[in-house]
PDB file of C-alpha atoms in Angstrom:
ATOM      1  CA  GLY A   1     -27.335 -36.343  11.214  1.00  0.00           C
ATOM      2  CA  ALA A   2     -27.558 -33.258  13.355  1.00  0.00           C
ATOM      3  CA  GLY A   3     -23.946 -32.204  13.016  1.00  0.00           C
ATOM      4  CA  VAL A   4     -21.094 -32.148  10.534  1.00  0.00           C
ATOM      5  CA  SER A   5     -20.012 -35.701   9.779  1.00  0.00           C
ATOM      6  CA  GLN A   6     -16.510 -36.612   8.630  1.00  0.00           C
ATOM      7  CA  THR A   7     -15.356 -39.989   7.409  1.00  0.00           C
ATOM      8  CA  PRO A   8     -13.212 -41.842   8.029  1.00  0.00           C
ATOM      9  CA  SER A   9     -12.400 -40.779  11.567  1.00  0.00           C
ATOM     10  CA  ASN A  10      -8.910 -42.189  11.144  1.00  0.00           C
ATOM     11  CA  LYS A  11      -6.878 -42.894   8.027  1.00  0.00           C
ATOM     12  CA  VAL A  12      -3.456 -44.484   7.906  1.00  0.00           C
ATOM     13  CA  THR A  13      -1.657 -44.494   4.587  1.00  0.00           C
ATOM     14  CA  GLU A  14       1.814 -44.889   3.172  1.00  0.00           C
ATOM     15  CA  LYS A  15       3.940 -42.139   1.754  1.00  0.00           C
ATOM     16  CA  GLY A  16       3.126 -41.576  -1.903  1.00  0.00           C
ATOM     17  CA  LYS A  17      -0.430 -42.917  -1.744  1.00  0.00           C
ATOM     18  CA  TYR A  18      -3.640 -41.070  -2.656  1.00  0.00           C
ATOM     19  CA  VAL A  19      -6.321 -40.386  -0.030  1.00  0.00           C
ATOM     20  CA  GLU A  20      -9.837 -38.992   0.008  1.00  0.00           C
ATOM     21  CA  LEU A  21     -11.483 -37.462   3.043  1.00  0.00           C
ATOM     22  CA  ARG A  22     -15.241 -36.921   3.122  1.00  0.00           C
ATOM     23  CA  CYS A  23     -17.347 -34.241   4.773  1.00  0.00           C
ATOM     24  CA  ASP A  24     -21.136 -34.253   5.164  1.00  0.00           C
ATOM     25  CA  PRO A  25     -22.219 -30.755   6.243  1.00  0.00           C
ATOM     26  CA  ILE A  26     -25.284 -29.858   8.250  1.00  0.00           C
ATOM     27  CA  SER A  27     -28.350 -30.047   6.023  1.00  0.00           C
ATOM     28  CA  GLY A  28     -29.109 -26.715   4.404  1.00  0.00           C
ATOM     29  CA  HIS A  29     -25.681 -25.224   5.040  1.00  0.00           C
ATOM     30  CA  THR A  30     -24.419 -23.611   1.866  1.00  0.00           C
ATOM     31  CA  ALA A  31     -20.919 -22.759   3.047  1.00  0.00           C
ATOM     32  CA  LEU A  32     -18.309 -25.447   3.706  1.00  0.00           C
ATOM     33  CA  TYR A  33     -14.757 -25.031   4.964  1.00  0.00           C
ATOM     34  CA  TRP A  34     -11.754 -27.320   5.231  1.00  0.00           C
ATOM     35  CA  TYR A  35      -9.050 -26.745   7.829  1.00  0.00           C
ATOM     36  CA  ARG A  36      -5.953 -28.694   8.832  1.00  0.00           C
ATOM     37  CA  GLN A  37      -4.873 -28.956  12.474  1.00  0.00           C
ATOM     38  CA  SER A  38      -1.382 -30.125  13.352  1.00  0.00           C
ATOM     39  CA  LEU A  39      -0.652 -31.418  16.830  1.00  0.00           C
ATOM     40  CA  GLY A  40      -0.664 -28.621  19.383  1.00  0.00           C
ATOM     41  CA  GLN A  41      -1.649 -25.976  16.847  1.00  0.00           C
ATOM     42  CA  GLY A  42      -4.752 -24.101  15.836  1.00  0.00           C
ATOM     43  CA  PRO A  43      -6.678 -25.078  12.728  1.00  0.00           C
ATOM     44  CA  GLU A  44      -5.237 -23.716   9.499  1.00  0.00           C
ATOM     45  CA  PHE A  45      -7.564 -22.758   6.658  1.00  0.00           C
ATOM     46  CA  LEU A  46      -7.374 -24.741   3.425  1.00  0.00           C
ATOM     47  CA  ILE A  47     -10.403 -24.003   1.231  1.00  0.00           C
ATOM     48  CA  TYR A  48     -13.917 -22.559   1.414  1.00  0.00           C
ATOM     49  CA  PHE A  49     -16.936 -23.429  -0.736  1.00  0.00           C
ATOM     50  CA  GLN A  50     -20.057 -21.361  -1.217  1.00  0.00           C
ATOM     51  CA  GLY A  51     -22.434 -23.775  -2.905  1.00  0.00           C
ATOM     52  CA  THR A  52     -20.596 -25.853  -5.490  1.00  0.00           C
ATOM     53  CA  GLY A  53     -17.810 -23.422  -6.203  1.00  0.00           C
ATOM     54  CA  ALA A  54     -14.575 -22.818  -4.348  1.00  0.00           C
ATOM     55  CA  ALA A  55     -14.858 -19.230  -3.140  1.00  0.00           C
ATOM     56  CA  ASP A  56     -11.370 -19.201  -1.634  1.00  0.00           C
ATOM     57  CA  ASP A  57      -8.693 -21.864  -2.085  1.00  0.00           C
ATOM     58  CA  SER A  58      -5.783 -19.717  -0.987  1.00  0.00           C
ATOM     59  CA  GLY A  59      -4.959 -22.033   1.923  1.00  0.00           C
ATOM     60  CA  LEU A  60      -4.237 -25.135  -0.124  1.00  0.00           C
ATOM     61  CA  PRO A  61      -0.507 -25.725   0.432  1.00  0.00           C
ATOM     62  CA  ASN A  62       0.317 -27.067  -3.046  1.00  0.00           C
ATOM     63  CA  ASP A  63      -1.195 -28.758  -6.079  1.00  0.00           C
ATOM     64  CA  ARG A  64      -1.266 -32.151  -4.364  1.00  0.00           C
ATOM     65  CA  PHE A  65      -4.318 -30.942  -2.475  1.00  0.00           C
ATOM     66  CA  PHE A  66      -7.689 -30.635  -4.179  1.00  0.00           C
ATOM     67  CA  ALA A  67     -11.283 -30.445  -2.963  1.00  0.00           C
ATOM     68  CA  VAL A  68     -14.653 -30.770  -4.660  1.00  0.00           C
ATOM     69  CA  ARG A  69     -18.271 -30.210  -3.766  1.00  0.00           C
ATOM     70  CA  PRO A  70     -20.115 -31.217  -6.938  1.00  0.00           C
ATOM     71  CA  GLU A  71     -23.706 -30.963  -5.691  1.00  0.00           C
ATOM     72  CA  GLY A  72     -23.285 -28.263  -3.095  1.00  0.00           C
ATOM     73  CA  SER A  73     -23.545 -30.625  -0.151  1.00  0.00           C
ATOM     74  CA  VAL A  74     -20.967 -33.378   0.473  1.00  0.00           C
ATOM     75  CA  SER A  75     -17.349 -32.393  -0.065  1.00  0.00           C
ATOM     76  CA  THR A  76     -14.266 -34.505  -0.637  1.00  0.00           C
ATOM     77  CA  LEU A  77     -10.717 -33.401   0.110  1.00  0.00           C
ATOM     78  CA  LYS A  78      -8.242 -35.244  -2.069  1.00  0.00           C
ATOM     79  CA  ILE A  79      -4.526 -35.523  -1.391  1.00  0.00           C
ATOM     80  CA  GLN A  80      -2.195 -36.977  -4.009  1.00  0.00           C
ATOM     81  CA  ARG A  81       1.278 -38.405  -3.401  1.00  0.00           C
ATOM     82  CA  THR A  82       0.940 -38.058   0.347  1.00  0.00           C
ATOM     83  CA  GLU A  83       3.953 -36.997   2.384  1.00  0.00           C
ATOM     84  CA  ARG A  84       4.714 -37.538   6.062  1.00  0.00           C
ATOM     85  CA  GLY A  85       4.241 -33.814   6.604  1.00  0.00           C
ATOM     86  CA  ASP A  86       0.607 -34.161   5.558  1.00  0.00           C
ATOM     87  CA  SER A  87      -0.104 -36.016   8.805  1.00  0.00           C
ATOM     88  CA  ALA A  88      -2.642 -33.953  10.744  1.00  0.00           C
ATOM     89  CA  VAL A  89      -6.304 -33.776  11.681  1.00  0.00           C
ATOM     90  CA  TYR A  90      -8.373 -32.491   8.788  1.00  0.00           C
ATOM     91  CA  LEU A  91     -11.410 -30.578   9.990  1.00  0.00           C
ATOM     92  CA  CYS A  92     -14.510 -29.679   8.047  1.00  0.00           C
ATOM     93  CA  ALA A  93     -16.947 -26.928   9.044  1.00  0.00           C
ATOM     94  CA  SER A  94     -20.201 -25.706   7.591  1.00  0.00           C
ATOM     95  CA  SER A  95     -22.364 -22.629   8.009  1.00  0.00           C
ATOM     96  CA  LEU A  96     -25.552 -21.144   6.653  1.00  0.00           C
ATOM     97  CA  GLY A  97     -23.403 -18.955   4.426  1.00  0.00           C
ATOM     98  CA  HIS A  98     -24.682 -15.450   3.896  1.00  0.00           C
ATOM     99  CA  GLN A  99     -27.293 -15.909   6.621  1.00  0.00           C
ATOM    100  CA  SER A 100     -24.877 -16.729   9.419  1.00  0.00           C
ATOM    101  CA  ASN A 101     -21.248 -16.507  10.331  1.00  0.00           C
ATOM    102  CA  ILE A 102     -21.220 -19.415  12.795  1.00  0.00           C
ATOM    103  CA  GLN A 103     -19.042 -22.256  11.594  1.00  0.00           C
ATOM    104  CA  TYR A 104     -19.917 -25.683  12.970  1.00  0.00           C
ATOM    105  CA  PHE A 105     -17.046 -28.150  12.991  1.00  0.00           C
ATOM    106  CA  GLY A 106     -16.950 -31.884  12.585  1.00  0.00           C
ATOM    107  CA  ALA A 107     -14.725 -34.096  14.738  1.00  0.00           C
ATOM    108  CA  GLY A 108     -12.174 -34.371  11.959  1.00  0.00           C
ATOM    109  CA  THR A 109     -10.263 -37.077  10.148  1.00  0.00           C
ATOM    110  CA  ARG A 110      -6.913 -37.962  11.659  1.00  0.00           C
ATOM    111  CA  LEU A 111      -4.551 -38.688   8.769  1.00  0.00           C
ATOM    112  CA  SER A 112      -1.331 -40.524   9.458  1.00  0.00           C
ATOM    113  CA  VAL A 113       1.187 -40.897   6.633  1.00  0.00           C
ATOM    114  CA  LEU A 114       3.784 -43.546   7.385  1.00  0.00           C
TER     115      LEU A 114
ATOM    116  CA  GLN B   1       3.107 -15.139   9.019  1.00  0.00           C
ATOM    117  CA  GLN B   2       1.211 -15.637  12.245  1.00  0.00           C
ATOM    118  CA  GLN B   3      -1.651 -13.176  12.027  1.00  0.00           C
ATOM    119  CA  VAL B   4      -3.223 -14.045  15.390  1.00  0.00           C
ATOM    120  CA  LYS B   5      -0.948 -14.520  18.382  1.00  0.00           C
ATOM    121  CA  GLN B   6      -2.346 -16.225  21.479  1.00  0.00           C
ATOM    122  CA  SER B   7      -1.044 -16.508  25.021  1.00  0.00           C
ATOM    123  CA  PRO B   8      -0.473 -18.229  27.322  1.00  0.00           C
ATOM    124  CA  GLN B   9       0.152 -21.626  25.769  1.00  0.00           C
ATOM    125  CA  SER B  10      -1.148 -23.326  28.904  1.00  0.00           C
ATOM    126  CA  LEU B  11      -2.975 -22.213  32.001  1.00  0.00           C
ATOM    127  CA  ILE B  12      -3.774 -23.834  35.338  1.00  0.00           C
ATOM    128  CA  VAL B  13      -6.542 -22.289  37.430  1.00  0.00           C
ATOM    129  CA  GLN B  14      -8.199 -23.335  40.635  1.00  0.00           C
ATOM    130  CA  LYS B  15     -11.919 -24.058  40.645  1.00  0.00           C
ATOM    131  CA  GLY B  16     -13.824 -20.825  41.115  1.00  0.00           C
ATOM    132  CA  GLY B  17     -10.976 -18.694  39.796  1.00  0.00           C
ATOM    133  CA  ILE B  18     -10.800 -16.475  36.717  1.00  0.00           C
ATOM    134  CA  SER B  19      -9.150 -17.749  33.544  1.00  0.00           C
ATOM    135  CA  ILE B  20      -7.771 -15.112  31.189  1.00  0.00           C
ATOM    136  CA  ILE B  21      -6.519 -15.796  27.675  1.00  0.00           C
ATOM    137  CA  ASN B  22      -5.133 -13.088  25.418  1.00  0.00           C
ATOM    138  CA  CYS B  23      -4.879 -12.643  21.673  1.00  0.00           C
ATOM    139  CA  ALA B  24      -3.391 -10.039  19.388  1.00  0.00           C
ATOM    140  CA  TYR B  25      -4.002  -9.631  15.682  1.00  0.00           C
ATOM    141  CA  GLU B  26      -2.226  -7.848  12.876  1.00  0.00           C
ATOM    142  CA  ASN B  27      -4.675  -7.561  10.017  1.00  0.00           C
ATOM    143  CA  THR B  28      -6.872  -4.487  10.477  1.00  0.00           C
ATOM    144  CA  ALA B  29      -9.318  -5.897   7.919  1.00  0.00           C
ATOM    145  CA  PHE B  30     -10.486  -8.480  10.461  1.00  0.00           C
ATOM    146  CA  ASP B  31     -14.007  -7.662  11.622  1.00  0.00           C
ATOM    147  CA  TYR B  32     -15.137 -10.755  13.483  1.00  0.00           C
ATOM    148  CA  PHE B  33     -13.423 -12.312  16.509  1.00  0.00           C
ATOM    149  CA  PRO B  34     -14.753 -15.635  17.831  1.00  0.00           C
ATOM    150  CA  TRP B  35     -13.467 -17.893  20.571  1.00  0.00           C
ATOM    151  CA  TYR B  36     -13.667 -21.648  20.126  1.00  0.00           C
ATOM    152  CA  GLN B  37     -13.502 -24.407  22.720  1.00  0.00           C
ATOM    153  CA  GLN B  38     -12.103 -27.814  21.803  1.00  0.00           C
ATOM    154  CA  PHE B  39     -12.181 -31.027  23.812  1.00  0.00           C
ATOM    155  CA  PRO B  40      -9.850 -33.934  22.960  1.00  0.00           C
ATOM    156  CA  GLY B  41     -11.057 -35.874  19.926  1.00  0.00           C
ATOM    157  CA  LYS B  42     -13.691 -33.284  19.069  1.00  0.00           C
ATOM    158  CA  GLY B  43     -13.905 -30.421  16.651  1.00  0.00           C
ATOM    159  CA  PRO B  44     -13.809 -26.812  17.862  1.00  0.00           C
ATOM    160  CA  ALA B  45     -17.142 -25.395  19.050  1.00  0.00           C
ATOM    161  CA  LEU B  46     -18.042 -21.710  19.063  1.00  0.00           C
ATOM    162  CA  LEU B  47     -18.093 -20.257  22.552  1.00  0.00           C
ATOM    163  CA  ILE B  48     -18.610 -16.526  22.070  1.00  0.00           C
ATOM    164  CA  ALA B  49     -17.822 -13.936  19.409  1.00  0.00           C
ATOM    165  CA  ILE B  50     -17.451 -10.166  19.132  1.00  0.00           C
ATOM    166  CA  ARG B  51     -17.340  -7.498  16.453  1.00  0.00           C
ATOM    167  CA  PRO B  52     -14.963  -4.502  16.666  1.00  0.00           C
ATOM    168  CA  ASP B  53     -17.752  -1.977  17.200  1.00  0.00           C
ATOM    169  CA  VAL B  54     -18.158  -3.060  20.836  1.00  0.00           C
ATOM    170  CA  SER B  55     -15.548  -3.263  23.593  1.00  0.00           C
ATOM    171  CA  GLU B  56     -17.059  -6.066  25.622  1.00  0.00           C
ATOM    172  CA  LYS B  57     -19.491  -8.928  25.267  1.00  0.00           C
ATOM    173  CA  LYS B  58     -20.675 -11.197  28.043  1.00  0.00           C
ATOM    174  CA  GLU B  59     -22.480 -14.527  27.833  1.00  0.00           C
ATOM    175  CA  GLY B  60     -22.910 -16.273  31.142  1.00  0.00           C
ATOM    176  CA  ARG B  61     -19.503 -16.873  32.696  1.00  0.00           C
ATOM    177  CA  PHE B  62     -17.681 -15.964  29.471  1.00  0.00           C
ATOM    178  CA  THR B  63     -16.647 -12.414  28.563  1.00  0.00           C
ATOM    179  CA  ILE B  64     -14.713 -11.065  25.603  1.00  0.00           C
ATOM    180  CA  SER B  65     -12.881  -7.774  26.037  1.00  0.00           C
ATOM    181  CA  PHE B  66     -11.859  -6.039  22.829  1.00  0.00           C
ATOM    182  CA  ASN B  67      -9.324  -3.216  22.347  1.00  0.00           C
ATOM    183  CA  LYS B  68      -9.426  -2.072  18.735  1.00  0.00           C
ATOM    184  CA  SER B  69      -6.618   0.486  18.996  1.00  0.00           C
ATOM    185  CA  ALA B  70      -4.255  -2.072  20.511  1.00  0.00           C
ATOM    186  CA  LYS B  71      -5.507  -4.818  18.194  1.00  0.00           C
ATOM    187  CA  GLN B  72      -5.991  -7.117  21.148  1.00  0.00           C
ATOM    188  CA  PHE B  73      -8.841  -9.150  22.579  1.00  0.00           C
ATOM    189  CA  SER B  74      -9.164 -11.485  25.503  1.00  0.00           C
ATOM    190  CA  LEU B  75     -11.413 -14.176  26.933  1.00  0.00           C
ATOM    191  CA  HIS B  76     -12.305 -14.156  30.602  1.00  0.00           C
ATOM    192  CA  ILE B  77     -13.877 -17.232  32.180  1.00  0.00           C
ATOM    193  CA  MET B  78     -15.398 -16.387  35.537  1.00  0.00           C
ATOM    194  CA  ASP B  79     -15.930 -18.990  38.258  1.00  0.00           C
ATOM    195  CA  SER B  80     -13.890 -21.525  36.291  1.00  0.00           C
ATOM    196  CA  GLN B  81     -15.063 -25.124  36.616  1.00  0.00           C
ATOM    197  CA  PRO B  82     -13.296 -28.460  36.011  1.00  0.00           C
ATOM    198  CA  GLY B  83     -15.655 -28.971  33.057  1.00  0.00           C
ATOM    199  CA  ASP B  84     -14.084 -25.901  31.434  1.00  0.00           C
ATOM    200  CA  SER B  85     -10.811 -27.822  31.083  1.00  0.00           C
ATOM    201  CA  ALA B  86     -10.200 -27.800  27.337  1.00  0.00           C
ATOM    202  CA  THR B  87      -8.166 -26.047  24.670  1.00  0.00           C
ATOM    203  CA  TYR B  88      -9.332 -22.572  23.727  1.00  0.00           C
ATOM    204  CA  PHE B  89      -8.644 -20.900  20.412  1.00  0.00           C
ATOM    205  CA  CYS B  90      -9.124 -17.294  19.478  1.00  0.00           C
ATOM    206  CA  ALA B  91      -9.764 -16.578  15.831  1.00  0.00           C
ATOM    207  CA  ALA B  92     -10.345 -13.713  13.464  1.00  0.00           C
ATOM    208  CA  SER B  93     -12.048 -13.311  10.129  1.00  0.00           C
ATOM    209  CA  ARG B  94     -12.979 -10.793   7.481  1.00  0.00           C
ATOM    210  CA  GLY B  95     -16.415 -10.474   5.921  1.00  0.00           C
ATOM    211  CA  SER B  96     -18.197 -10.559   9.287  1.00  0.00           C
ATOM    212  CA  GLY B  97     -17.126 -14.155   9.754  1.00  0.00           C
ATOM    213  CA  ARG B  98     -18.414 -15.427   6.448  1.00  0.00           C
ATOM    214  CA  ARG B  99     -14.879 -16.083   5.334  1.00  0.00           C
ATOM    215  CA  ALA B 100     -11.985 -18.251   6.452  1.00  0.00           C
ATOM    216  CA  LEU B 101     -11.080 -18.141  10.119  1.00  0.00           C
ATOM    217  CA  THR B 102      -7.481 -17.444  11.141  1.00  0.00           C
ATOM    218  CA  PHE B 103      -6.849 -19.209  14.436  1.00  0.00           C
ATOM    219  CA  GLY B 104      -4.408 -18.581  17.246  1.00  0.00           C
ATOM    220  CA  SER B 105      -2.180 -21.411  18.425  1.00  0.00           C
ATOM    221  CA  GLY B 106      -4.426 -22.339  21.355  1.00  0.00           C
ATOM    222  CA  THR B 107      -4.376 -22.292  25.152  1.00  0.00           C
ATOM    223  CA  ARG B 108      -4.693 -25.490  27.107  1.00  0.00           C
ATOM    224  CA  LEU B 109      -6.725 -24.721  30.221  1.00  0.00           C
ATOM    225  CA  GLN B 110      -6.743 -26.991  33.212  1.00  0.00           C
ATOM    226  CA  VAL B 111      -9.117 -26.172  36.063  1.00  0.00           C
ATOM    227  CA  GLN B 112      -8.149 -27.966  39.231  1.00  0.00           C
ATOM    228  CA  PRO B 113     -10.920 -29.033  41.645  1.00  0.00           C
TER     229      PRO B 113
END
């Protein structure tokens, strides 16, 4: 597709369950970012990949959160033992990396933990 | 620690008026200051961005004013239109934007016809 694609668009889960959120970046974009946006707030940085490696994971709130990008394209954000406080919209963005500083965002995955 | 503070939280402007949103930052290592526009159900989209070596940047009806000594920057929307009604976020980054963005808390703009 032309833009950043995130699936699913909505995810409802129960407290304690494991979830995976997927991000398909724009083709050719080497940098990929995950953010979390709570209701009425600005996006909050979680992790940033340059290629396959996590260049900065300082925003991950705790060890229940983990993200991978094994082939340098698609990324998966994984949340273990979900808590109600994890409910938010999880946004993914991609950019051309060293060639550009413009981050293009997907529409996000709305996660609801019941 | 909120590194980018944004105000006002909400703003109502008449069609044709000027919308002004302000942001202040704390980290002097920031060197890239974008503004994003977000419509309900959509991801943020880059509107305009500025680097600290210039005091103003204009693109169409949108202008960023930047005051490095005060560590403040603002977005001005001239001739505001109902289609501009959205939430606006200021942000800041190190590494000329090739790093994580730190966002403000957002301003919900409503332009009345």
